[in-house]
Short mmCIF file of C-alpha atoms in Angstrom, two decimals:
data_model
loop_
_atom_site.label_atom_id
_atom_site.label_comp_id
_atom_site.label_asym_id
_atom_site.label_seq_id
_atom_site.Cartn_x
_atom_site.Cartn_y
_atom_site.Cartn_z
CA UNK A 3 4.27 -31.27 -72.08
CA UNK A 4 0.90 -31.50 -73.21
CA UNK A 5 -0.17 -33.96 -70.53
CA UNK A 6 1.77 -32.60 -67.91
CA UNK A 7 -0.53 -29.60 -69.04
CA UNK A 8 -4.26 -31.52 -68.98
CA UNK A 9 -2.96 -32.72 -65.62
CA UNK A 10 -1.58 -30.10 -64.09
CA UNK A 11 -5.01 -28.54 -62.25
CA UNK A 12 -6.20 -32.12 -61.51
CA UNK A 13 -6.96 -32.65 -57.88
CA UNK A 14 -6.49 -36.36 -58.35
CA UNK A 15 -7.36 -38.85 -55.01
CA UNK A 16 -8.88 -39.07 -52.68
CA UNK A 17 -11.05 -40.92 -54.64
CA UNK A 18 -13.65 -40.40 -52.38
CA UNK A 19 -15.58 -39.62 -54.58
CA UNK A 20 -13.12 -37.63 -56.68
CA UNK A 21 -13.43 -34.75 -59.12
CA UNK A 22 -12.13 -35.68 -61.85
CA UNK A 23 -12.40 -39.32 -61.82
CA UNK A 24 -13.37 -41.41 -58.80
CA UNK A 25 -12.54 -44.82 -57.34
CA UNK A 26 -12.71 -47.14 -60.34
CA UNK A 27 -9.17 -45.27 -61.32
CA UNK A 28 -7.57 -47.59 -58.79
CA UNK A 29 -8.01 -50.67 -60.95
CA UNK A 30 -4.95 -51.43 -63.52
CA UNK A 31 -7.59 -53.29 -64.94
CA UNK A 32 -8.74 -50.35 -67.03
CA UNK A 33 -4.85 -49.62 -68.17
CA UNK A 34 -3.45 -50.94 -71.28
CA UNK A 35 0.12 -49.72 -70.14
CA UNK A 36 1.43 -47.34 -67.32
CA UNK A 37 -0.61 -43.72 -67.76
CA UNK A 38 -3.00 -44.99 -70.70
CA UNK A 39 -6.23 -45.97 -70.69
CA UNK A 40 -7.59 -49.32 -72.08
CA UNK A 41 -9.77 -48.62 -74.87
CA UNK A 42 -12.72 -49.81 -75.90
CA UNK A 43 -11.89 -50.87 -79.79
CA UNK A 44 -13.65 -48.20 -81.96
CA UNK A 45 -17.08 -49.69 -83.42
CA UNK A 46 -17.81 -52.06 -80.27
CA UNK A 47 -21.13 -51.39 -78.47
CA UNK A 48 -20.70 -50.81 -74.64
CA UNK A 49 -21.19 -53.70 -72.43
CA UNK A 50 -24.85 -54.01 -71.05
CA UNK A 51 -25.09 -55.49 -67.76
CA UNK A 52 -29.04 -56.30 -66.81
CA UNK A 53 -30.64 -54.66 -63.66
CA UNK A 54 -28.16 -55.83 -61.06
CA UNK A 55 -24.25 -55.45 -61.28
CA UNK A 56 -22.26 -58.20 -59.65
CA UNK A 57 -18.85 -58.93 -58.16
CA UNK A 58 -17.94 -60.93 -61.00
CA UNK A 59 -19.31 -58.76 -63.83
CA UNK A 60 -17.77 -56.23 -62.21
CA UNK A 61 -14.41 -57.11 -62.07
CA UNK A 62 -13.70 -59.65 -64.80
CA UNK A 63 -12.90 -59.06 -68.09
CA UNK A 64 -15.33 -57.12 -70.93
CA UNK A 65 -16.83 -55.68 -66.96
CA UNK A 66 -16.95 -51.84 -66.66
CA UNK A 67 -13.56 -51.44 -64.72
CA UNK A 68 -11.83 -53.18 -68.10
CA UNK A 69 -12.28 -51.30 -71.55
CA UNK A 70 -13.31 -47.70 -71.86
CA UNK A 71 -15.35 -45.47 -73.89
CA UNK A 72 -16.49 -42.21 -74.13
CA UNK A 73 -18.01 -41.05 -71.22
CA UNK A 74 -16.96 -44.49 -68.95
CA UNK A 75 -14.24 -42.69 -66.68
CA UNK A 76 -16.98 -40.14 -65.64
CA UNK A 77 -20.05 -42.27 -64.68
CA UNK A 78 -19.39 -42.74 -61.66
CA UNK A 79 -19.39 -39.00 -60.49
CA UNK A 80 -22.34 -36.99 -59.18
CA UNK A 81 -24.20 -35.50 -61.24
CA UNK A 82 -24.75 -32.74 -61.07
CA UNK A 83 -21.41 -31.81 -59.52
CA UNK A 84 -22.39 -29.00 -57.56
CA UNK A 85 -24.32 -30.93 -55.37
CA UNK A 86 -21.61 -33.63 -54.55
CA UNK A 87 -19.51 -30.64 -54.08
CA UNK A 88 -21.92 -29.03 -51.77
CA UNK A 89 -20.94 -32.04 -49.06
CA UNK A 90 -17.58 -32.15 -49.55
CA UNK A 91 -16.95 -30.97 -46.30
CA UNK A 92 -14.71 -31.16 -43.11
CA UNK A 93 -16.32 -32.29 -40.11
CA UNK A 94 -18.18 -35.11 -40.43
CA UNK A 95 -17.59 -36.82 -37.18
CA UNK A 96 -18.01 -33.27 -35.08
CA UNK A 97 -17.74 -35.58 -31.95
CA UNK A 98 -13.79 -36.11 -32.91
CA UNK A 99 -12.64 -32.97 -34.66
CA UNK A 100 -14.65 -29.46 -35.76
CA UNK A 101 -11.97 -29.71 -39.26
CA UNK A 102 -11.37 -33.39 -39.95
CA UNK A 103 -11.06 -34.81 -42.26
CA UNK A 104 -11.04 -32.68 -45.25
CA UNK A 105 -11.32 -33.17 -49.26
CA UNK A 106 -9.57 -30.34 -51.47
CA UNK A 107 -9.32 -27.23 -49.67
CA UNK A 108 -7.64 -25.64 -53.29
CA UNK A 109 -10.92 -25.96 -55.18
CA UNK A 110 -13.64 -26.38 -52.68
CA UNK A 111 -12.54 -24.35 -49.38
CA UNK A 112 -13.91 -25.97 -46.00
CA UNK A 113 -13.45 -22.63 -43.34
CA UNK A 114 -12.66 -19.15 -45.03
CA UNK A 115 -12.02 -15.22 -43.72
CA UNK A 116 -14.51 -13.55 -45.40
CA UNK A 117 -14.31 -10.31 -46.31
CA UNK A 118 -16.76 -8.59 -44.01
CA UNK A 119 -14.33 -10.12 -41.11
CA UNK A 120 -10.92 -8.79 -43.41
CA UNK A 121 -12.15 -5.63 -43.41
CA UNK A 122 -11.86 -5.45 -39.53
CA UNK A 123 -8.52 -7.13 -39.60
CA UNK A 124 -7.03 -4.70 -41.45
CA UNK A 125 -8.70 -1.11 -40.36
CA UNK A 126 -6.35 0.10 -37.85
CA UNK A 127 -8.83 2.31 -36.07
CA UNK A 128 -10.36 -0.96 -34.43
CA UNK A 129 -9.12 -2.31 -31.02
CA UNK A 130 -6.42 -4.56 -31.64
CA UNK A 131 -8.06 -7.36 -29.87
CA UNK A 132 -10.99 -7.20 -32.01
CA UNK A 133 -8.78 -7.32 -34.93
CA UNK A 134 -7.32 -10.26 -34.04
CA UNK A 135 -10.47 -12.26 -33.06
CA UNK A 136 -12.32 -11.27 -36.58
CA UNK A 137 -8.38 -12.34 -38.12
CA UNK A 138 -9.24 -15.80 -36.07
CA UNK A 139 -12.51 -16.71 -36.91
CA UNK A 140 -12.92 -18.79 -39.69
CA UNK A 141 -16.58 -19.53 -41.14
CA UNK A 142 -17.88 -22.36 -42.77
CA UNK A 143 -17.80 -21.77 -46.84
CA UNK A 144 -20.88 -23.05 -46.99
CA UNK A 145 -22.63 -21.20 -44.59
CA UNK A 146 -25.02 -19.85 -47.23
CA UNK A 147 -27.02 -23.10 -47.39
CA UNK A 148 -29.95 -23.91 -45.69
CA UNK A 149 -32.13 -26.13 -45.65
CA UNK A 150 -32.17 -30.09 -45.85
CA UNK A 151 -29.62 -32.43 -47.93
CA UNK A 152 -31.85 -32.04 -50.85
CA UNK A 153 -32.58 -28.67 -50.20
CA UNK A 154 -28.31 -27.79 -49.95
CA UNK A 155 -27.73 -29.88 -52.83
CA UNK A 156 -30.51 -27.93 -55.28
CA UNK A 157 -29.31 -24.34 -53.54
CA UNK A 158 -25.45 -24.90 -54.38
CA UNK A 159 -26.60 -25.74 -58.05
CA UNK A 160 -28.19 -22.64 -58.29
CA UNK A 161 -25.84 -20.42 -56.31
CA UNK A 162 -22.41 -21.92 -57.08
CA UNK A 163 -21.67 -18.75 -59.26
CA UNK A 164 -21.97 -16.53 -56.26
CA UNK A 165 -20.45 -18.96 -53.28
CA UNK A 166 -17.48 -17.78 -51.75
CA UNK A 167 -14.58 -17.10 -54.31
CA UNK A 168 -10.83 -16.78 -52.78
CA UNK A 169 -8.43 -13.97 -53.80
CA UNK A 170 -4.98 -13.02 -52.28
CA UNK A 171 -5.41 -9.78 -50.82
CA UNK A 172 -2.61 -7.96 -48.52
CA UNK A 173 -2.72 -7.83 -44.91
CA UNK A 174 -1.62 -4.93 -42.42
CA UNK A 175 2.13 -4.51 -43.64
CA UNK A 176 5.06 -4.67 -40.85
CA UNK A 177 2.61 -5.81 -37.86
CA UNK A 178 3.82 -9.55 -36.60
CA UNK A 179 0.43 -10.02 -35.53
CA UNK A 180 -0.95 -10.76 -38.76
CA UNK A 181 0.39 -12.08 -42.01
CA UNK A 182 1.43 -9.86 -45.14
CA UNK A 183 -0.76 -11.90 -47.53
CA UNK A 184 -4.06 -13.20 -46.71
CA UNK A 185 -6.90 -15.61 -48.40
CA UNK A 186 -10.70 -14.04 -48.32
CA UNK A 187 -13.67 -14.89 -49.41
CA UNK A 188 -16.28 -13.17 -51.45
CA UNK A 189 -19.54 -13.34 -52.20
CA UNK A 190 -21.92 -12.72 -55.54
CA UNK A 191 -25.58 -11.24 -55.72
CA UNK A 192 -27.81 -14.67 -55.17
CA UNK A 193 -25.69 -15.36 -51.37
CA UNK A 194 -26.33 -13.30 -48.48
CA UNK A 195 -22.36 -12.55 -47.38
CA UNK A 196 -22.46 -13.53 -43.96
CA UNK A 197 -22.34 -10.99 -40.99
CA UNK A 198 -18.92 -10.00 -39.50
CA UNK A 199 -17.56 -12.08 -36.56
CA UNK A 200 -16.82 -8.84 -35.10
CA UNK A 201 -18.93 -5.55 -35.24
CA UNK A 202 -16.67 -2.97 -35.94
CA UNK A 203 -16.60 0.22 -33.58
CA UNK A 204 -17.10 3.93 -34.26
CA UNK A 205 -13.64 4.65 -32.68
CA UNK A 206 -10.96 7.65 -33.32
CA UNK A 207 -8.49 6.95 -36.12
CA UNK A 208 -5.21 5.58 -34.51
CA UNK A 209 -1.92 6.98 -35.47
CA UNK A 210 0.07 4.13 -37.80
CA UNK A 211 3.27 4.64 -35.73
CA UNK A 212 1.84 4.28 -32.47
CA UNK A 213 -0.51 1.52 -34.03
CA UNK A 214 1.98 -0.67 -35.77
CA UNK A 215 3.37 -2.86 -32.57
CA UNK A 216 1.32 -4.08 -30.58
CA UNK A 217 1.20 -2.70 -26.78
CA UNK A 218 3.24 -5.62 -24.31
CA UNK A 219 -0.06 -5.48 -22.15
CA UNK A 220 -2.55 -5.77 -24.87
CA UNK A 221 -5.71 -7.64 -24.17
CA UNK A 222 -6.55 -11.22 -25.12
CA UNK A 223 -9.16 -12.08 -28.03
CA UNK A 224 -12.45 -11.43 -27.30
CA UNK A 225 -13.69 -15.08 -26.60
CA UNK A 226 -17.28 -15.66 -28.35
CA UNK A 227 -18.95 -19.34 -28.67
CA UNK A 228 -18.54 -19.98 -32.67
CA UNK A 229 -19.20 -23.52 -33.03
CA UNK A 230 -21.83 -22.83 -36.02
CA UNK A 231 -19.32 -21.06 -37.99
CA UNK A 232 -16.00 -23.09 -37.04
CA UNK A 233 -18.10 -26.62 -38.44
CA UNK A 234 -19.07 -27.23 -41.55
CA UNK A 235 -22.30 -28.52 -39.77
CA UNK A 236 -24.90 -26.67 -38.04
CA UNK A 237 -25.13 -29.91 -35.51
CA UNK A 238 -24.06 -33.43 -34.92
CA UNK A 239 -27.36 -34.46 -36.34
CA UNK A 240 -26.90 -32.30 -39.93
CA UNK A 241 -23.54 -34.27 -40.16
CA UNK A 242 -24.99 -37.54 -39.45
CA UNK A 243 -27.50 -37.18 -42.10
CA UNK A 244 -24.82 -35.91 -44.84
CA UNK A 245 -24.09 -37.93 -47.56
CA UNK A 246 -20.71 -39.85 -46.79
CA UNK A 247 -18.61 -42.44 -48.33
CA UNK A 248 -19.72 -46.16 -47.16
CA UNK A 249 -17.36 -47.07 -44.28
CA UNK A 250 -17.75 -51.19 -43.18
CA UNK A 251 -17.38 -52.04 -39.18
CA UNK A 252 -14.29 -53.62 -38.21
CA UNK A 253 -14.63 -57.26 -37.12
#
């Protein structure tokens, strides 16, 4: 039970890098038996390796993928970890897919409804088919960053605190349109909430009961370019330069 609850908020693979641990995890090198760690016998000094790590050093025996000590399961990770998690990020080939691939939508969120764009969604006095269109649009958690790599990396350390946090908050009850329960975002005081999808209108209250289905001839969404905010990118050439796992051409 106590395991199961260490283990239960883990995010686990991909190990790409990982949160909690990364890819050396995939070795049963560093395992003594199934779920337990080999460990380095209490009293022995940690390996030293010289300037330059190779293959066999790295996976033979006494090499850093065999016995652990304190602190050995986490080396590998960024550090800090708000700026690996500041490119953890759908949408790094923006040629093939705006949302692919992802990482861990649960703890770091990729495209949110903020709550500038809920509160449209959910004030009946707006045209339905604005409603809809701010209930569509989906904008990049990370908006808020600017700047180069370095520059987003140093920003999310500093801002994390205030970046978008997710709470379940109810949507328009009875209308098929939208759902009962829906996910927004939130922003603290050191990010500038981005602006509504939408602008809302200064329009008459609408009565609920005429309000609550919607009209058989209603108009479609408003259509509006929103590349920007769908990708987690600004442009092909921000995703290019974003730091990325190593991937090896096929031969």
């Amino acid at each position: 039970m106590l395991d199961r609850a260490a283990l239960e908020y883990c995010l686990a693979d991909a190990f790409h890098p990982g949160c909690e641990v990364t890819w050396p995890f995939r070795h049963l090198t560093m395992f003594a038996k199934p779920f337990r760690i080999r460990h380095r016998p209490p009293g022995q000094a940690a390996p030293t390796y010289g300037k330059t790590l190779n293959q066999q050093q790295a996976l033979g025996r006494g090499g850093p993928l065999f016995e652990q000590g304190p602190g050995d399961l986490t080396r590998w990770m960024g550090l800090p970890w708000q700026a690996d998690t500041a490119f953890c990020r759908a949408g790094y080939d923006t040629a093939y897919d705006l949302y692919q691939p992802t990482f861990w939508p649960a703890r770091v969120p990729n495209h949110v409804l903020t709550d500038v764009d809920y509160a449209v969604v959910i004030d009946r006095a707006q045209p339905r088919p604005q409603r809809q269109e701010a209930f569509a649009t989906r904008t990049s958690w990370v908006e808020p960053l600017q700047g180069t790599t370095a520059q987003q990396m140093e920003q999310m350390v500093r801002v994390f605190a205030s970046m978008g946090l997710l709470e379940a908050r109810p949507g328009p009850q009875g209308d098929p349109d939208f759902p009962s329960t829906m996910l927004v975002a939130s922003y603290g005081p050191d990010v500038a909430a981005p602006a509504p999808s939408v602008p809302a209108e200064a329009v008459a209250p609408v009565p609920a009961a005429a309000e609550a289905a919607p009209a058989p001839t209603a108009a479609a969404p408003l259509s509006r370019p929103r590349v920007n905010r769908a990708a987690n990118f600004g442009s092909h050439d921000e995703a290019k330069g974003a730091p990325r796992p190593v991937r090896h051409s096929r031969t």
